Amino acid sequence: MFGVYGAPDVAPLIYRGLFSLQHRGQEGAGIVVSDGQFIQSVKGQGLVSDVYTEQAASLLSGRSLGIGHVRYSTTGSTRIQNVQPLVVECVDGIWAVAHNGNLVNAGELRRMYQEAGAIFQTSTDSEIMVHLLADPMYRSRPHRVARALQQLKGSFSFLVMTRDCVMAARDPLGFKPLSIGKLGTAWVFASETCALRQIGAEYVRDVDPGELVVADSAGLHSTFFSETVPPALSHCVFELVYFARPDSVVFGKNAHLVRVAYGMRLAEEQPVEADVVVAIPDSGNSAALGFARRSGIPLDYGFIRNHYVGRTFIMPDAGARERGTDLKLSTVPEVVSGKRVVVVDDSIVRGTTARRRISALREAGATEVHVRISCPPTAFPCHYGIDFPTREELVAGVKSVDDVRRVIGADSLGYLSEDGLLMPFERPSSFCTACFTGRYPVDPAGAGGKKALEARNGELLLDL
Ligand code: AMP
């Protein structure tokens, strides 16, 4: 998510901000802007550059506030209605809503509103927020937004916009990042700090967990919608393992440096005799550097990534994923032939990437292949906004480490420990590690996720 309040022409800034956040979602993109009176929006499926055409740029130009979103689906299918920001007209004007996270009680609230006669247009969990905002029970700004936010459970960072203000909020446990920046006299909000830097904005601070920040003609105001200070926070540790861009500062830490520290710790916890360390690019780059530094084994480019291939992870079927991985990563036989190779990646999910890359290394002449992963086994689905498959589809969800090693065809396999994962942080208890431990900080019962929501709405979706 990316939002700006108070610049003369916000659309090109939002475009650049979203472009820097493209790694957070590639299914759809949307930009909504206002001149203080009238709202314009452009949305589409695909990449930011597909949506922000010349025509879109001229439609959106010259407006002083706006928000944008790139979509990565954790609930709801890939279709245009689900692309955000969601824009709706309420009795008091137009509201635009962008959400990052996953609401575990969205299904329950949706049913309640549907029973009262509400009509839903999307299959996303995020749409419940516009119904809460439209509900006469919660009206009279800013308490209206605060009261709507109080109804939500799960992980959420929101940007909400009306014709004359931009608001930013984070759930009380702080699952997802959201930062505030300043560009001259304009206020900027971004999911990651890399996007602030991209437009030359200065980082001011993060939106606090449980905080609602409003940027309007009177400046920046803050209120807390969560009445009680939570005993613990639940920052998503996977943001630092994989999701965030390495040049972002997330939850107070630079993602690249955390990953280098993981690689160093991994070399201590899972040592191996080898001739060369190679990363699976780009996700394993920083940890491989750390592994090489600590082990003394030289780092080299054993794989070259083709940058014209999108994320293979989100491809719908296993065959497409395997072909996608092959197209994306090529081996450099001159680097690995006749060598004992340590391959470093950030995580193994279904095991597709690791299995294909190991066989490619052997074909290229590697004599031994040792896999080192810079997080613990990903054994549990995420209910808070990372798109992991079910426990059965997660290779470490159903198999022991040695069985995973066999499936991917490695000579050895070593993961980072849970202690190692939390070692870079001053307050380790403030991180959510549910995908590794199965300890869910917010009860996911009823979350249902993508599959449940789609199953419930199956008939309707087919009709649309
Ligand atoms: P897999 O091939 O299914 O084992 O997926 C592992 C690869 O996908 C790793 O190289 C990760 O960098 C990347 N990855 C891990 N988790 C995710 C996710 N939730 N969404 C997209 N990509 C991911």
Short mmCIF file of C-alpha atoms and ligand atoms in Angstrom, two decimals:
data_model
loop_
_atom_site.label_atom_id
_atom_site.label_comp_id
_atom_site.label_asym_id
_atom_site.label_seq_id
_atom_site.Cartn_x
_atom_site.Cartn_y
_atom_site.Cartn_z
CA MET A 1 0.00 0.00 0.00
CA PHE A 2 1.13 3.52 -0.69
CA GLY A 3 -0.62 6.82 0.03
CA VAL A 4 0.15 10.52 -0.19
CA TYR A 5 -1.62 13.54 1.30
CA GLY A 6 -0.83 17.11 0.30
CA ALA A 7 1.43 17.02 -2.78
CA PRO A 8 0.52 18.91 -5.98
CA ASP A 9 0.41 15.80 -8.20
CA VAL A 10 0.19 12.55 -6.25
CA ALA A 11 -0.45 9.96 -9.01
CA PRO A 12 3.15 9.76 -10.32
CA LEU A 13 4.38 9.48 -6.73
CA ILE A 14 1.93 6.68 -5.98
CA TYR A 15 2.94 4.95 -9.21
CA ARG A 16 6.62 5.03 -8.19
CA GLY A 17 5.78 3.94 -4.65
CA LEU A 18 3.73 0.98 -5.87
CA PHE A 19 6.39 0.08 -8.41
CA SER A 20 8.84 -0.32 -5.51
CA LEU A 21 6.28 -2.47 -3.70
CA GLN A 22 5.56 -4.70 -6.68
CA HIS A 23 7.18 -7.68 -4.93
CA ARG A 24 4.32 -7.54 -2.38
CA GLY A 25 1.69 -8.31 -5.03
CA GLN A 26 1.59 -8.95 -8.74
CA GLU A 27 -2.03 -9.88 -9.40
CA GLY A 28 -3.56 -6.44 -9.61
CA ALA A 29 -2.94 -2.78 -8.92
CA GLY A 30 -5.07 0.26 -8.23
CA ILE A 31 -4.65 3.99 -7.66
CA VAL A 32 -7.37 6.30 -6.28
CA VAL A 33 -6.83 10.07 -6.14
CA SER A 34 -8.81 13.15 -5.14
CA ASP A 35 -8.53 16.89 -5.63
CA GLY A 36 -10.45 17.49 -2.41
CA GLN A 37 -13.80 17.30 -4.22
CA PHE A 38 -13.81 14.61 -6.88
CA ILE A 39 -12.38 11.12 -6.77
CA GLN A 40 -10.85 9.28 -9.73
CA SER A 41 -9.64 5.70 -9.73
CA VAL A 42 -7.81 3.37 -12.06
CA LYS A 43 -7.56 -0.35 -11.36
CA GLY A 44 -6.58 -3.42 -13.30
CA GLN A 45 -5.20 -6.92 -13.18
CA GLY A 46 -1.49 -7.48 -13.58
CA LEU A 47 1.51 -5.33 -12.77
CA VAL A 48 1.55 -1.65 -11.81
CA SER A 49 3.09 -0.79 -15.17
CA ASP A 50 0.21 -2.57 -16.98
CA VAL A 51 -2.37 -0.52 -15.09
CA TYR A 52 -0.71 2.90 -15.00
CA THR A 53 -0.85 3.59 -18.71
CA GLU A 54 -0.45 7.01 -20.30
CA GLN A 55 -4.22 7.32 -20.40
CA ALA A 56 -4.48 6.46 -16.68
CA ALA A 57 -1.75 8.96 -15.86
CA SER A 58 -3.58 11.78 -17.60
CA LEU A 59 -6.91 10.85 -15.95
CA LEU A 60 -5.29 10.92 -12.50
CA SER A 61 -3.02 13.92 -12.92
CA GLY A 62 -3.00 17.05 -10.77
CA ARG A 63 -4.66 15.61 -7.63
CA SER A 64 -3.42 16.33 -4.14
CA LEU A 65 -4.22 13.13 -2.23
CA GLY A 66 -4.47 9.47 -3.06
CA ILE A 67 -3.81 5.86 -2.15
CA GLY A 68 -2.69 2.80 -4.09
CA HIS A 69 -2.45 -0.94 -3.63
CA VAL A 70 -0.86 -3.98 -5.24
CA ARG A 71 -2.69 -7.25 -4.78
CA TYR A 72 -1.34 -10.59 -3.58
CA SER A 73 -4.28 -12.80 -2.75
CA THR A 74 -4.61 -14.63 0.51
CA THR A 75 -8.40 -14.67 0.28
CA GLY A 76 -10.49 -14.22 -2.82
CA SER A 77 -9.66 -15.20 -6.35
CA THR A 78 -7.75 -13.31 -9.02
CA ARG A 79 -10.39 -11.18 -10.69
CA ILE A 80 -10.90 -7.50 -11.30
CA GLN A 81 -13.57 -7.01 -8.61
CA ASN A 82 -11.03 -8.04 -5.98
CA VAL A 83 -8.42 -5.49 -7.03
CA GLN A 84 -7.99 -2.74 -4.44
CA PRO A 85 -8.40 0.03 -3.34
CA LEU A 86 -12.10 -0.77 -3.01
CA VAL A 87 -14.08 2.37 -3.83
CA VAL A 88 -17.65 2.75 -2.54
CA GLU A 89 -20.18 5.50 -2.19
CA CYS A 90 -21.71 5.89 1.27
CA VAL A 91 -24.35 8.36 2.40
CA ASP A 92 -21.64 10.91 3.15
CA GLY A 93 -19.50 10.48 0.07
CA ILE A 94 -16.93 8.21 -1.45
CA TRP A 95 -14.58 6.01 0.57
CA ALA A 96 -11.58 4.11 -0.73
CA VAL A 97 -10.04 1.26 1.24
CA ALA A 98 -6.77 -0.63 0.79
CA HIS A 99 -5.85 -3.54 3.04
CA ASN A 100 -2.74 -5.60 3.69
CA GLY A 101 -3.23 -8.66 5.88
CA ASN A 102 -5.91 -11.22 6.55
CA LEU A 103 -9.01 -10.82 8.69
CA VAL A 104 -9.85 -13.98 10.59
CA ASN A 105 -13.41 -12.88 11.44
CA ALA A 106 -14.32 -11.52 7.99
CA GLY A 107 -16.48 -14.56 7.15
CA GLU A 108 -18.49 -14.24 10.34
CA LEU A 109 -19.05 -10.47 9.92
CA ARG A 110 -19.90 -10.92 6.26
CA ARG A 111 -22.62 -13.41 7.08
CA MET A 112 -24.03 -11.03 9.67
CA TYR A 113 -24.26 -8.18 7.14
CA GLN A 114 -25.62 -10.46 4.42
CA GLU A 115 -28.36 -11.62 6.74
CA ALA A 116 -29.26 -7.96 7.28
CA GLY A 117 -29.51 -7.48 3.52
CA ALA A 118 -26.06 -6.21 2.53
CA ILE A 119 -24.73 -7.03 -0.92
CA PHE A 120 -21.08 -7.93 -1.37
CA GLN A 121 -19.27 -7.32 -4.65
CA THR A 122 -15.97 -9.12 -4.07
CA SER A 123 -14.73 -12.35 -2.55
CA THR A 124 -12.05 -10.64 -0.45
CA ASP A 125 -11.99 -10.40 3.33
CA SER A 126 -11.15 -6.69 2.97
CA GLU A 127 -14.63 -5.76 1.73
CA ILE A 128 -16.03 -6.13 5.23
CA MET A 129 -14.26 -2.88 6.12
CA VAL A 130 -16.39 -0.83 3.70
CA HIS A 131 -19.56 -2.33 5.18
CA LEU A 132 -18.41 -1.43 8.68
CA LEU A 133 -17.64 2.11 7.49
CA ALA A 134 -21.07 2.42 5.87
CA ASP A 135 -22.85 1.08 8.95
CA PRO A 136 -24.88 3.87 10.61
CA MET A 137 -23.76 2.46 13.98
CA TYR A 138 -20.21 3.66 13.39
CA ARG A 139 -20.73 7.07 11.78
CA SER A 140 -19.16 10.40 12.82
CA ARG A 141 -15.54 10.60 11.83
CA PRO A 142 -12.86 9.87 13.06
CA HIS A 143 -14.47 7.60 15.64
CA ARG A 144 -16.32 5.89 12.84
CA VAL A 145 -13.13 4.46 11.39
CA ALA A 146 -11.81 3.62 14.85
CA ARG A 147 -15.03 1.83 15.73
CA ALA A 148 -14.97 -0.09 12.47
CA LEU A 149 -11.37 -1.15 13.10
CA GLN A 150 -12.32 -2.34 16.58
CA GLN A 151 -14.60 -4.98 15.05
CA LEU A 152 -11.80 -6.63 13.12
CA LYS A 153 -9.69 -9.59 14.19
CA GLY A 154 -6.54 -10.82 12.56
CA SER A 155 -3.84 -8.98 10.70
CA PHE A 156 -4.47 -5.65 9.05
CA SER A 157 -2.75 -2.54 7.91
CA PHE A 158 -5.22 -0.21 6.20
CA LEU A 159 -5.12 2.93 4.12
CA VAL A 160 -8.52 4.61 3.98
CA MET A 161 -9.28 7.69 1.92
CA THR A 162 -12.18 10.11 1.60
CA ARG A 163 -12.31 13.03 -0.80
CA ASP A 164 -10.32 15.19 1.66
CA CYS A 165 -8.21 12.97 3.91
CA VAL A 166 -5.98 9.91 4.04
CA MET A 167 -5.96 7.60 7.08
CA ALA A 168 -3.57 4.83 8.04
CA ALA A 169 -4.11 2.13 10.65
CA ARG A 170 -2.38 -0.99 11.97
CA ASP A 171 -3.88 -3.86 13.94
CA PRO A 172 -3.15 -3.94 17.68
CA LEU A 173 -0.60 -6.76 17.35
CA GLY A 174 1.29 -5.04 14.52
CA PHE A 175 1.38 -8.05 12.18
CA LYS A 176 2.06 -6.10 9.00
CA PRO A 177 4.39 -3.13 8.53
CA LEU A 178 3.20 0.41 7.71
CA SER A 179 5.45 3.46 7.74
CA ILE A 180 4.93 7.21 7.69
CA GLY A 181 7.13 9.52 5.63
CA LYS A 182 7.37 13.20 4.80
CA LEU A 183 7.99 14.71 1.39
CA GLY A 184 8.26 18.47 1.77
CA THR A 185 4.92 19.35 3.36
CA ALA A 186 3.20 16.16 2.14
CA TRP A 187 2.56 13.08 4.29
CA VAL A 188 3.31 9.69 2.83
CA PHE A 189 2.30 6.18 3.96
CA ALA A 190 3.98 3.03 2.68
CA SER A 191 3.98 -0.69 3.46
CA GLU A 192 7.76 -0.64 3.22
CA THR A 193 10.37 2.04 3.61
CA CYS A 194 11.96 1.20 0.23
CA ALA A 195 8.96 2.96 -1.36
CA LEU A 196 9.46 6.09 0.74
CA ARG A 197 13.07 6.32 -0.36
CA GLN A 198 12.08 5.78 -3.98
CA ILE A 199 10.15 9.07 -4.06
CA GLY A 200 12.70 10.93 -1.92
CA ALA A 201 10.47 11.00 1.18
CA GLU A 202 12.07 11.01 4.59
CA TYR A 203 11.09 8.19 6.97
CA VAL A 204 9.33 9.65 10.03
CA ARG A 205 8.15 6.61 12.01
CA ASP A 206 5.95 3.52 11.81
CA VAL A 207 2.21 3.68 12.41
CA ASP A 208 2.02 2.11 15.88
CA PRO A 209 0.07 -1.08 16.51
CA GLY A 210 -3.51 -0.10 17.36
CA GLU A 211 -3.00 3.42 16.02
CA LEU A 212 -5.12 5.36 13.54
CA VAL A 213 -3.30 8.25 11.89
CA VAL A 214 -5.22 10.87 9.91
CA ALA A 215 -3.61 13.25 7.40
CA ASP A 216 -5.86 16.18 6.47
CA SER A 217 -5.80 19.94 6.03
CA ALA A 218 -5.03 20.36 9.75
CA GLY A 219 -1.91 18.17 9.56
CA LEU A 220 -1.30 14.71 11.00
CA HIS A 221 -3.36 13.49 13.98
CA SER A 222 -3.16 10.25 15.86
CA THR A 223 -5.64 8.26 17.93
CA PHE A 224 -5.58 4.71 19.28
CA PHE A 225 -8.54 2.51 18.41
CA SER A 226 -7.34 -0.34 20.56
CA GLU A 227 -8.29 0.58 24.10
CA THR A 228 -6.01 -1.80 25.93
CA VAL A 229 -2.30 -1.92 25.25
CA PRO A 230 -1.68 -5.46 24.08
CA PRO A 231 0.61 -7.54 26.29
CA ALA A 232 2.62 -8.72 23.29
CA LEU A 233 3.04 -7.85 19.65
CA SER A 234 2.98 -10.27 16.74
CA HIS A 235 5.11 -8.86 13.96
CA CYS A 236 5.27 -11.25 11.01
CA VAL A 237 8.80 -12.69 11.10
CA PHE A 238 8.37 -13.96 7.51
CA GLU A 239 8.50 -10.32 6.35
CA LEU A 240 12.14 -10.36 7.42
CA VAL A 241 12.82 -13.92 6.27
CA TYR A 242 11.49 -13.45 2.75
CA PHE A 243 8.68 -11.08 1.99
CA ALA A 244 10.08 -7.56 2.36
CA ARG A 245 12.58 -6.07 -0.05
CA PRO A 246 16.13 -6.27 1.32
CA ASP A 247 16.55 -2.48 1.32
CA SER A 248 13.51 -1.93 3.56
CA VAL A 249 13.56 -1.33 7.29
CA VAL A 250 10.81 -3.51 8.72
CA PHE A 251 9.87 -3.49 12.42
CA GLY A 252 12.98 -1.40 13.04
CA LYS A 253 15.42 -3.74 11.24
CA ASN A 254 16.95 -3.69 7.78
CA ALA A 255 15.77 -6.87 6.02
CA HIS A 256 19.09 -7.48 4.23
CA LEU A 257 21.13 -7.27 7.44
CA VAL A 258 18.76 -9.60 9.28
CA ARG A 259 19.11 -12.12 6.43
CA VAL A 260 22.92 -11.84 6.47
CA ALA A 261 22.80 -12.53 10.24
CA TYR A 262 20.56 -15.55 9.57
CA GLY A 263 23.10 -16.87 7.06
CA MET A 264 25.95 -16.44 9.54
CA ARG A 265 24.02 -18.20 12.27
CA LEU A 266 23.06 -20.96 9.83
CA ALA A 267 26.75 -21.57 9.07
CA GLU A 268 27.34 -22.00 12.82
CA GLU A 269 24.32 -24.22 13.42
CA GLN A 270 24.57 -26.32 10.25
CA PRO A 271 28.23 -26.42 9.19
CA VAL A 272 29.32 -28.37 6.13
CA GLU A 273 32.53 -28.97 4.20
CA ALA A 274 32.15 -27.59 0.69
CA ASP A 275 33.93 -25.69 -2.09
CA VAL A 276 31.43 -23.02 -3.01
CA VAL A 277 28.32 -21.28 -1.59
CA VAL A 278 25.61 -20.31 -4.08
CA ALA A 279 22.36 -18.49 -3.46
CA ILE A 280 19.00 -19.21 -5.02
CA PRO A 281 18.44 -15.70 -6.35
CA ASP A 282 17.02 -13.35 -5.28
CA SER A 283 15.49 -14.77 -2.12
CA GLY A 284 18.66 -16.50 -0.87
CA ASN A 285 21.17 -13.76 -1.74
CA SER A 286 21.61 -12.08 1.64
CA ALA A 287 21.65 -15.30 3.70
CA ALA A 288 24.16 -16.89 1.29
CA LEU A 289 26.45 -13.91 1.82
CA GLY A 290 26.23 -14.42 5.59
CA PHE A 291 26.83 -18.16 5.26
CA ALA A 292 29.93 -17.58 3.12
CA ARG A 293 31.28 -14.93 5.49
CA ARG A 294 30.99 -17.10 8.58
CA SER A 295 32.02 -20.42 7.01
CA GLY A 296 34.91 -19.01 4.99
CA ILE A 297 33.64 -20.90 1.91
CA PRO A 298 33.70 -18.60 -1.15
CA LEU A 299 30.42 -17.25 -2.51
CA ASP A 300 29.82 -17.40 -6.25
CA TYR A 301 26.98 -16.96 -8.75
CA GLY A 302 25.94 -20.55 -9.41
CA PHE A 303 22.53 -19.45 -10.68
CA ILE A 304 21.50 -16.63 -12.95
CA ARG A 305 18.00 -15.33 -12.65
CA ASN A 306 15.98 -14.32 -15.65
CA HIS A 307 14.26 -11.13 -14.55
CA TYR A 308 11.51 -11.33 -17.14
CA VAL A 309 9.81 -14.23 -15.33
CA GLY A 310 7.31 -13.32 -12.59
CA ARG A 311 6.79 -15.13 -9.36
CA THR A 312 6.67 -18.87 -10.02
CA PHE A 313 5.27 -19.46 -6.56
CA ILE A 314 1.81 -18.19 -7.41
CA MET A 315 1.38 -20.23 -10.60
CA PRO A 316 -1.74 -22.34 -10.32
CA ASP A 317 -0.56 -25.89 -11.02
CA ALA A 318 2.52 -27.89 -10.13
CA GLY A 319 3.60 -28.40 -13.78
CA ALA A 320 3.45 -24.67 -14.49
CA ARG A 321 5.44 -23.94 -11.32
CA GLU A 322 8.16 -26.42 -12.29
CA ARG A 323 8.47 -25.02 -15.82
CA GLY A 324 8.43 -21.51 -14.37
CA THR A 325 11.27 -22.32 -11.98
CA ASP A 326 13.33 -23.79 -14.83
CA LEU A 327 12.77 -20.72 -16.96
CA LYS A 328 13.60 -18.38 -14.10
CA LEU A 329 16.86 -19.87 -12.84
CA SER A 330 19.74 -21.21 -14.95
CA THR A 331 22.88 -22.82 -13.58
CA VAL A 332 26.40 -21.70 -14.39
CA PRO A 333 28.26 -25.02 -14.94
CA GLU A 334 31.65 -23.27 -14.86
CA VAL A 335 30.97 -22.29 -11.21
CA VAL A 336 29.65 -25.59 -9.87
CA SER A 337 31.15 -28.38 -11.98
CA GLY A 338 33.33 -30.77 -9.99
CA LYS A 339 32.50 -28.87 -6.76
CA ARG A 340 30.80 -29.59 -3.45
CA VAL A 341 28.08 -26.93 -3.45
CA VAL A 342 26.18 -25.34 -0.55
CA VAL A 343 22.88 -23.92 -1.84
CA VAL A 344 21.24 -21.28 0.34
CA ASP A 345 17.60 -20.23 0.08
CA ASP A 346 15.25 -18.42 2.42
CA SER A 347 12.56 -21.11 2.67
CA ILE A 348 11.14 -24.34 1.30
CA VAL A 349 7.39 -24.28 0.83
CA ARG A 350 6.20 -27.05 -1.51
CA GLY A 351 9.78 -28.04 -2.34
CA THR A 352 9.48 -27.33 -6.09
CA THR A 353 12.31 -24.77 -6.29
CA ALA A 354 14.78 -26.79 -4.21
CA ARG A 355 14.13 -30.09 -6.03
CA ARG A 356 14.46 -28.60 -9.51
CA ARG A 357 17.54 -26.55 -8.66
CA ILE A 358 19.33 -29.46 -7.03
CA SER A 359 18.85 -31.67 -10.06
CA ALA A 360 20.03 -28.79 -12.28
CA LEU A 361 23.18 -28.45 -10.16
CA ARG A 362 23.91 -32.16 -10.49
CA GLU A 363 23.36 -31.99 -14.26
CA ALA A 364 25.84 -29.12 -14.31
CA GLY A 365 28.43 -31.35 -12.65
CA ALA A 366 28.19 -30.57 -8.91
CA THR A 367 29.61 -33.53 -6.96
CA GLU A 368 27.66 -32.85 -3.75
CA VAL A 369 24.69 -30.55 -3.04
CA HIS A 370 24.06 -29.36 0.52
CA VAL A 371 20.95 -27.27 1.11
CA ARG A 372 20.81 -24.65 3.87
CA ILE A 373 17.59 -22.78 4.61
CA SER A 374 17.61 -19.50 6.54
CA CYS A 375 14.45 -20.20 8.56
CA PRO A 376 12.99 -23.23 10.40
CA PRO A 377 10.81 -25.74 8.48
CA THR A 378 7.67 -24.02 7.18
CA ALA A 379 5.20 -26.52 8.57
CA PHE A 380 1.96 -24.58 9.23
CA PRO A 381 -0.28 -22.43 7.05
CA CYS A 382 -0.43 -18.68 7.67
CA HIS A 383 -3.78 -17.12 8.60
CA TYR A 384 -2.46 -13.57 8.65
CA GLY A 385 -1.54 -12.63 5.12
CA ILE A 386 1.19 -14.85 3.69
CA ASP A 387 -0.02 -17.13 0.94
CA PHE A 388 1.09 -20.59 2.06
CA PRO A 389 -0.70 -23.73 0.93
CA THR A 390 -2.40 -26.16 3.33
CA ARG A 391 -0.44 -28.23 5.83
CA GLU A 392 -0.65 -31.24 3.50
CA GLU A 393 0.87 -29.26 0.61
CA LEU A 394 3.68 -27.82 2.75
CA VAL A 395 6.45 -30.35 2.32
CA ALA A 396 7.72 -29.81 5.90
CA GLY A 397 4.14 -29.93 7.21
CA VAL A 398 3.92 -33.65 6.64
CA LYS A 399 7.54 -34.83 6.42
CA SER A 400 10.58 -35.02 8.70
CA VAL A 401 13.72 -33.05 7.76
CA ASP A 402 15.33 -36.22 6.47
CA ASP A 403 12.28 -37.04 4.35
CA VAL A 404 12.30 -33.51 2.92
CA ARG A 405 16.00 -33.98 2.12
CA ARG A 406 15.13 -37.15 0.23
CA VAL A 407 12.23 -35.49 -1.65
CA ILE A 408 14.41 -32.61 -2.84
CA GLY A 409 17.36 -34.92 -3.54
CA ALA A 410 20.01 -33.15 -1.41
CA ASP A 411 23.09 -34.74 0.16
CA SER A 412 22.31 -32.84 3.34
CA LEU A 413 19.65 -30.37 4.47
CA GLY A 414 19.89 -27.95 7.38
CA TYR A 415 17.42 -25.34 8.60
CA LEU A 416 17.94 -22.36 10.89
CA SER A 417 16.69 -23.01 14.45
CA GLU A 418 13.81 -21.12 16.08
CA ASP A 419 16.35 -19.46 18.42
CA GLY A 420 18.39 -18.41 15.41
CA LEU A 421 15.29 -16.96 13.76
CA LEU A 422 14.56 -14.69 16.73
CA MET A 423 18.18 -13.93 17.58
CA PRO A 424 18.38 -10.55 15.74
CA PHE A 425 15.55 -9.03 17.82
CA GLU A 426 15.68 -7.28 21.17
CA ARG A 427 12.17 -8.54 21.98
CA PRO A 428 11.81 -11.98 20.40
CA SER A 429 8.37 -12.50 21.96
CA SER A 430 7.00 -9.65 19.82
CA PHE A 431 7.14 -11.79 16.63
CA CYS A 432 4.59 -14.15 15.11
CA THR A 433 6.26 -17.46 14.20
CA ALA A 434 3.06 -19.43 13.57
CA CYS A 435 4.16 -20.78 10.17
CA PHE A 436 7.09 -22.49 11.91
CA THR A 437 5.62 -23.34 15.30
CA GLY A 438 1.85 -23.61 14.81
CA ARG A 439 1.41 -21.16 17.72
CA TYR A 440 -1.22 -18.78 16.34
CA PRO A 441 -1.40 -15.46 18.24
CA VAL A 442 -5.00 -14.79 17.13
CA ASP A 443 -7.38 -17.71 17.02
CA PRO A 444 -7.69 -18.55 13.31
CA ALA A 445 -10.94 -20.49 13.85
CA GLY A 446 -13.39 -19.28 11.25
CA ALA A 447 -10.60 -17.69 9.23
CA GLY A 448 -11.41 -20.13 6.50
CA GLY A 449 -8.99 -18.35 4.24
CA LYS A 450 -9.10 -18.29 0.51
CA LYS A 451 -10.59 -21.73 -0.01
CA ALA A 452 -13.46 -21.38 2.49
CA LEU A 453 -14.53 -17.97 1.21
CA GLU A 454 -14.39 -19.16 -2.36
CA ALA A 455 -16.29 -22.34 -1.56
CA ARG A 456 -19.01 -20.32 0.13
CA ASN A 457 -19.27 -17.96 -2.79
CA GLY A 458 -18.52 -20.53 -5.46
CA GLU A 459 -21.78 -20.34 -7.34
CA LEU A 460 -21.84 -16.59 -7.32
CA LEU A 461 -18.24 -16.29 -8.49
CA LEU A 462 -18.90 -18.56 -11.42
CA ASP A 463 -21.80 -16.39 -12.48
CA LEU A 464 -19.79 -13.19 -12.48
P1 AMP B 1 8.65 -23.86 -3.18
O1 AMP B 1 9.28 -23.96 -4.49
O2 AMP B 1 7.17 -24.11 -3.18
O3 AMP B 1 9.34 -24.66 -2.10
O4 AMP B 1 8.73 -22.32 -2.73
C1 AMP B 1 9.90 -21.85 -2.18
C2 AMP B 1 10.35 -20.60 -2.88
O5 AMP B 1 9.27 -19.64 -3.00
C3 AMP B 1 11.43 -19.96 -2.05
O6 AMP B 1 12.54 -19.77 -2.92
C4 AMP B 1 10.87 -18.65 -1.57
O7 AMP B 1 11.77 -17.64 -1.89
C5 AMP B 1 9.56 -18.43 -2.30
N1 AMP B 1 8.44 -18.22 -1.35
C6 AMP B 1 8.34 -18.67 -0.12
N2 AMP B 1 7.15 -18.35 0.43
C7 AMP B 1 6.48 -17.65 -0.47
C8 AMP B 1 5.18 -17.03 -0.49
N3 AMP B 1 4.34 -17.13 0.54
N4 AMP B 1 4.80 -16.38 -1.61
C9 AMP B 1 5.63 -16.33 -2.67
N5 AMP B 1 6.85 -16.90 -2.71
C10 AMP B 1 7.29 -17.56 -1.64
#
